[in-house]
């Protein structure tokens, strides 16, 4: 019954399946998921290609770094979902106008 007495450690504590706290890894997973969702949603509007391409690129970088330092399966699950959404957002943003959108030329 030791697990019943374990205190609640935070909003993302369900990702700590090994019983240890991983605050940095959990924040990377949550940030990647949030950034990926933003990139995915904004990619469906061609006028927001700057937002979708840049957030997609940032989501890919944070997701890859998060995969490198992740400690539990739950973190990796959220990272993969976020990476997929960020990748779709990035590539659709690039197709709609790219990172600079005609500013350079």
PDB file of C-alpha atoms in Angstrom:
ATOM      1  CA  UNK A   1       0.000   0.000   0.000  1.00  0.00           C
ATOM      2  CA  UNK A   2       3.011   2.307  -0.287  1.00  0.00           C
ATOM      3  CA  UNK A   3       1.752   3.558  -3.630  1.00  0.00           C
ATOM      4  CA  UNK A   4      -1.483   4.742  -1.991  1.00  0.00           C
ATOM      5  CA  UNK A   5       0.487   7.032   0.337  1.00  0.00           C
ATOM      6  CA  UNK A   6       2.531   8.569  -2.458  1.00  0.00           C
ATOM      7  CA  UNK A   7       1.856  12.323  -2.645  1.00  0.00           C
ATOM      8  CA  UNK A   8       0.644  13.996  -5.816  1.00  0.00           C
ATOM      9  CA  UNK A   9       3.688  15.667  -7.404  1.00  0.00           C
ATOM     10  CA  UNK A  10       2.212  17.689 -10.213  1.00  0.00           C
ATOM     11  CA  UNK A  11       0.131  17.868 -13.340  1.00  0.00           C
ATOM     12  CA  UNK A  12       2.443  15.647 -15.403  1.00  0.00           C
ATOM     13  CA  UNK A  13       3.190  13.113 -12.674  1.00  0.00           C
ATOM     14  CA  UNK A  14       1.294  10.414 -14.585  1.00  0.00           C
ATOM     15  CA  UNK A  15       4.305  10.261 -16.923  1.00  0.00           C
ATOM     16  CA  UNK A  16       6.595   9.167 -14.079  1.00  0.00           C
ATOM     17  CA  UNK A  17       5.822   5.458 -14.367  1.00  0.00           C
ATOM     18  CA  UNK A  18       9.149   4.415 -12.882  1.00  0.00           C
ATOM     19  CA  UNK A  19       8.393   6.098  -9.559  1.00  0.00           C
ATOM     20  CA  UNK A  20      10.980   8.846  -9.985  1.00  0.00           C
ATOM     21  CA  UNK A  21      10.310  12.476 -10.811  1.00  0.00           C
ATOM     22  CA  UNK A  22      11.391  13.658 -14.268  1.00  0.00           C
ATOM     23  CA  UNK A  23      10.340  17.317 -14.378  1.00  0.00           C
ATOM     24  CA  UNK A  24      12.576  18.376 -17.277  1.00  0.00           C
ATOM     25  CA  UNK A  25      11.659  15.406 -19.452  1.00  0.00           C
ATOM     26  CA  UNK A  26       7.955  15.841 -18.685  1.00  0.00           C
ATOM     27  CA  UNK A  27       8.098  19.502 -19.632  1.00  0.00           C
ATOM     28  CA  UNK A  28       9.804  18.684 -22.920  1.00  0.00           C
ATOM     29  CA  UNK A  29       7.057  16.169 -23.689  1.00  0.00           C
ATOM     30  CA  UNK A  30       4.280  18.622 -22.828  1.00  0.00           C
ATOM     31  CA  UNK A  31       5.925  21.494 -24.718  1.00  0.00           C
ATOM     32  CA  UNK A  32       6.458  19.346 -27.816  1.00  0.00           C
ATOM     33  CA  UNK A  33       2.844  18.222 -27.748  1.00  0.00           C
ATOM     34  CA  UNK A  34       1.560  21.786 -27.352  1.00  0.00           C
ATOM     35  CA  UNK A  35       3.831  23.206 -30.047  1.00  0.00           C
ATOM     36  CA  UNK A  36       2.955  20.329 -32.377  1.00  0.00           C
ATOM     37  CA  UNK A  37      -0.773  20.922 -31.937  1.00  0.00           C
ATOM     38  CA  UNK A  38      -0.316  24.634 -32.675  1.00  0.00           C
ATOM     39  CA  UNK A  39       1.727  23.857 -35.798  1.00  0.00           C
ATOM     40  CA  UNK A  40      -0.787  21.247 -36.967  1.00  0.00           C
ATOM     41  CA  UNK A  41      -3.805  23.516 -36.528  1.00  0.00           C
ATOM     42  CA  UNK A  42      -2.234  26.595 -38.102  1.00  0.00           C
ATOM     43  CA  UNK A  43      -0.994  24.528 -41.061  1.00  0.00           C
ATOM     44  CA  UNK A  44      -4.570  24.226 -42.310  1.00  0.00           C
ATOM     45  CA  UNK A  45      -4.712  27.983 -42.950  1.00  0.00           C
ATOM     46  CA  UNK A  46      -2.375  29.002 -45.804  1.00  0.00           C
ATOM     47  CA  UNK A  47      -2.156  32.582 -44.514  1.00  0.00           C
ATOM     48  CA  UNK A  48      -0.583  31.326 -41.279  1.00  0.00           C
ATOM     49  CA  UNK A  49       2.299  29.539 -42.998  1.00  0.00           C
ATOM     50  CA  UNK A  50       4.874  31.545 -41.033  1.00  0.00           C
ATOM     51  CA  UNK A  51       3.391  30.396 -37.734  1.00  0.00           C
ATOM     52  CA  UNK A  52       3.000  26.783 -38.795  1.00  0.00           C
ATOM     53  CA  UNK A  53       6.455  26.464 -40.343  1.00  0.00           C
ATOM     54  CA  UNK A  54       8.318  28.087 -37.437  1.00  0.00           C
ATOM     55  CA  UNK A  55       6.354  26.317 -34.693  1.00  0.00           C
ATOM     56  CA  UNK A  56       6.735  23.077 -36.617  1.00  0.00           C
ATOM     57  CA  UNK A  57      10.487  23.542 -36.793  1.00  0.00           C
ATOM     58  CA  UNK A  58      10.704  24.363 -33.077  1.00  0.00           C
ATOM     59  CA  UNK A  59       8.473  21.377 -32.286  1.00  0.00           C
ATOM     60  CA  UNK A  60      10.700  19.046 -34.275  1.00  0.00           C
ATOM     61  CA  UNK A  61      13.827  20.279 -32.477  1.00  0.00           C
ATOM     62  CA  UNK A  62      12.273  20.079 -28.992  1.00  0.00           C
ATOM     63  CA  UNK A  63      10.771  16.685 -29.788  1.00  0.00           C
ATOM     64  CA  UNK A  64      14.066  15.242 -30.947  1.00  0.00           C
ATOM     65  CA  UNK A  65      15.878  16.587 -27.891  1.00  0.00           C
ATOM     66  CA  UNK A  66      13.086  15.259 -25.681  1.00  0.00           C
ATOM     67  CA  UNK A  67      13.464  11.814 -27.255  1.00  0.00           C
ATOM     68  CA  UNK A  68      17.165  11.937 -26.499  1.00  0.00           C
ATOM     69  CA  UNK A  69      16.644  12.640 -22.780  1.00  0.00           C
ATOM     70  CA  UNK A  70      13.310  10.855 -22.190  1.00  0.00           C
ATOM     71  CA  UNK A  71      13.143   8.342 -19.367  1.00  0.00           C
ATOM     72  CA  UNK A  72       9.718   6.672 -19.552  1.00  0.00           C
ATOM     73  CA  UNK A  73       7.411   5.254 -22.179  1.00  0.00           C
ATOM     74  CA  UNK A  74       4.719   7.826 -21.393  1.00  0.00           C
ATOM     75  CA  UNK A  75       7.094  10.665 -22.196  1.00  0.00           C
ATOM     76  CA  UNK A  76       8.113   9.001 -25.446  1.00  0.00           C
ATOM     77  CA  UNK A  77       4.467   8.491 -26.400  1.00  0.00           C
ATOM     78  CA  UNK A  78       3.652  12.192 -26.009  1.00  0.00           C
ATOM     79  CA  UNK A  79       6.876  13.148 -27.782  1.00  0.00           C
ATOM     80  CA  UNK A  80       6.057  11.004 -30.820  1.00  0.00           C
ATOM     81  CA  UNK A  81       2.542  12.438 -31.077  1.00  0.00           C
ATOM     82  CA  UNK A  82       3.947  15.979 -30.787  1.00  0.00           C
ATOM     83  CA  UNK A  83       6.720  15.252 -33.273  1.00  0.00           C
ATOM     84  CA  UNK A  84       4.240  13.932 -35.824  1.00  0.00           C
ATOM     85  CA  UNK A  85       1.977  16.953 -35.468  1.00  0.00           C
ATOM     86  CA  UNK A  86       4.963  19.333 -35.626  1.00  0.00           C
ATOM     87  CA  UNK A  87       6.280  17.581 -38.721  1.00  0.00           C
ATOM     88  CA  UNK A  88       2.939  17.847 -40.523  1.00  0.00           C
ATOM     89  CA  UNK A  89       2.663  21.499 -39.515  1.00  0.00           C
ATOM     90  CA  UNK A  90       6.206  22.215 -40.648  1.00  0.00           C
ATOM     91  CA  UNK A  91       5.866  20.556 -44.035  1.00  0.00           C
ATOM     92  CA  UNK A  92       2.453  22.066 -44.792  1.00  0.00           C
ATOM     93  CA  UNK A  93       3.771  25.460 -43.686  1.00  0.00           C
ATOM     94  CA  UNK A  94       6.702  25.044 -46.048  1.00  0.00           C
ATOM     95  CA  UNK A  95       4.341  24.081 -48.868  1.00  0.00           C
ATOM     96  CA  UNK A  96       2.212  27.174 -48.264  1.00  0.00           C
ATOM     97  CA  UNK A  97       5.050  29.674 -48.296  1.00  0.00           C
ATOM     98  CA  UNK A  98       7.895  28.623 -46.063  1.00  0.00           C
ATOM     99  CA  UNK A  99       9.786  30.087 -43.157  1.00  0.00           C
ATOM    100  CA  UNK A 100      10.211  33.554 -44.618  1.00  0.00           C
ATOM    101  CA  UNK A 101       7.194  33.786 -46.934  1.00  0.00           C
ATOM    102  CA  UNK A 102       8.534  36.059 -49.627  1.00  0.00           C
ATOM    103  CA  UNK A 103      10.281  38.457 -47.244  1.00  0.00           C
ATOM    104  CA  UNK A 104      13.674  37.659 -48.713  1.00  0.00           C
ATOM    105  CA  UNK A 105      12.782  37.711 -52.332  1.00  0.00           C
TER     106      UNK A 105
END
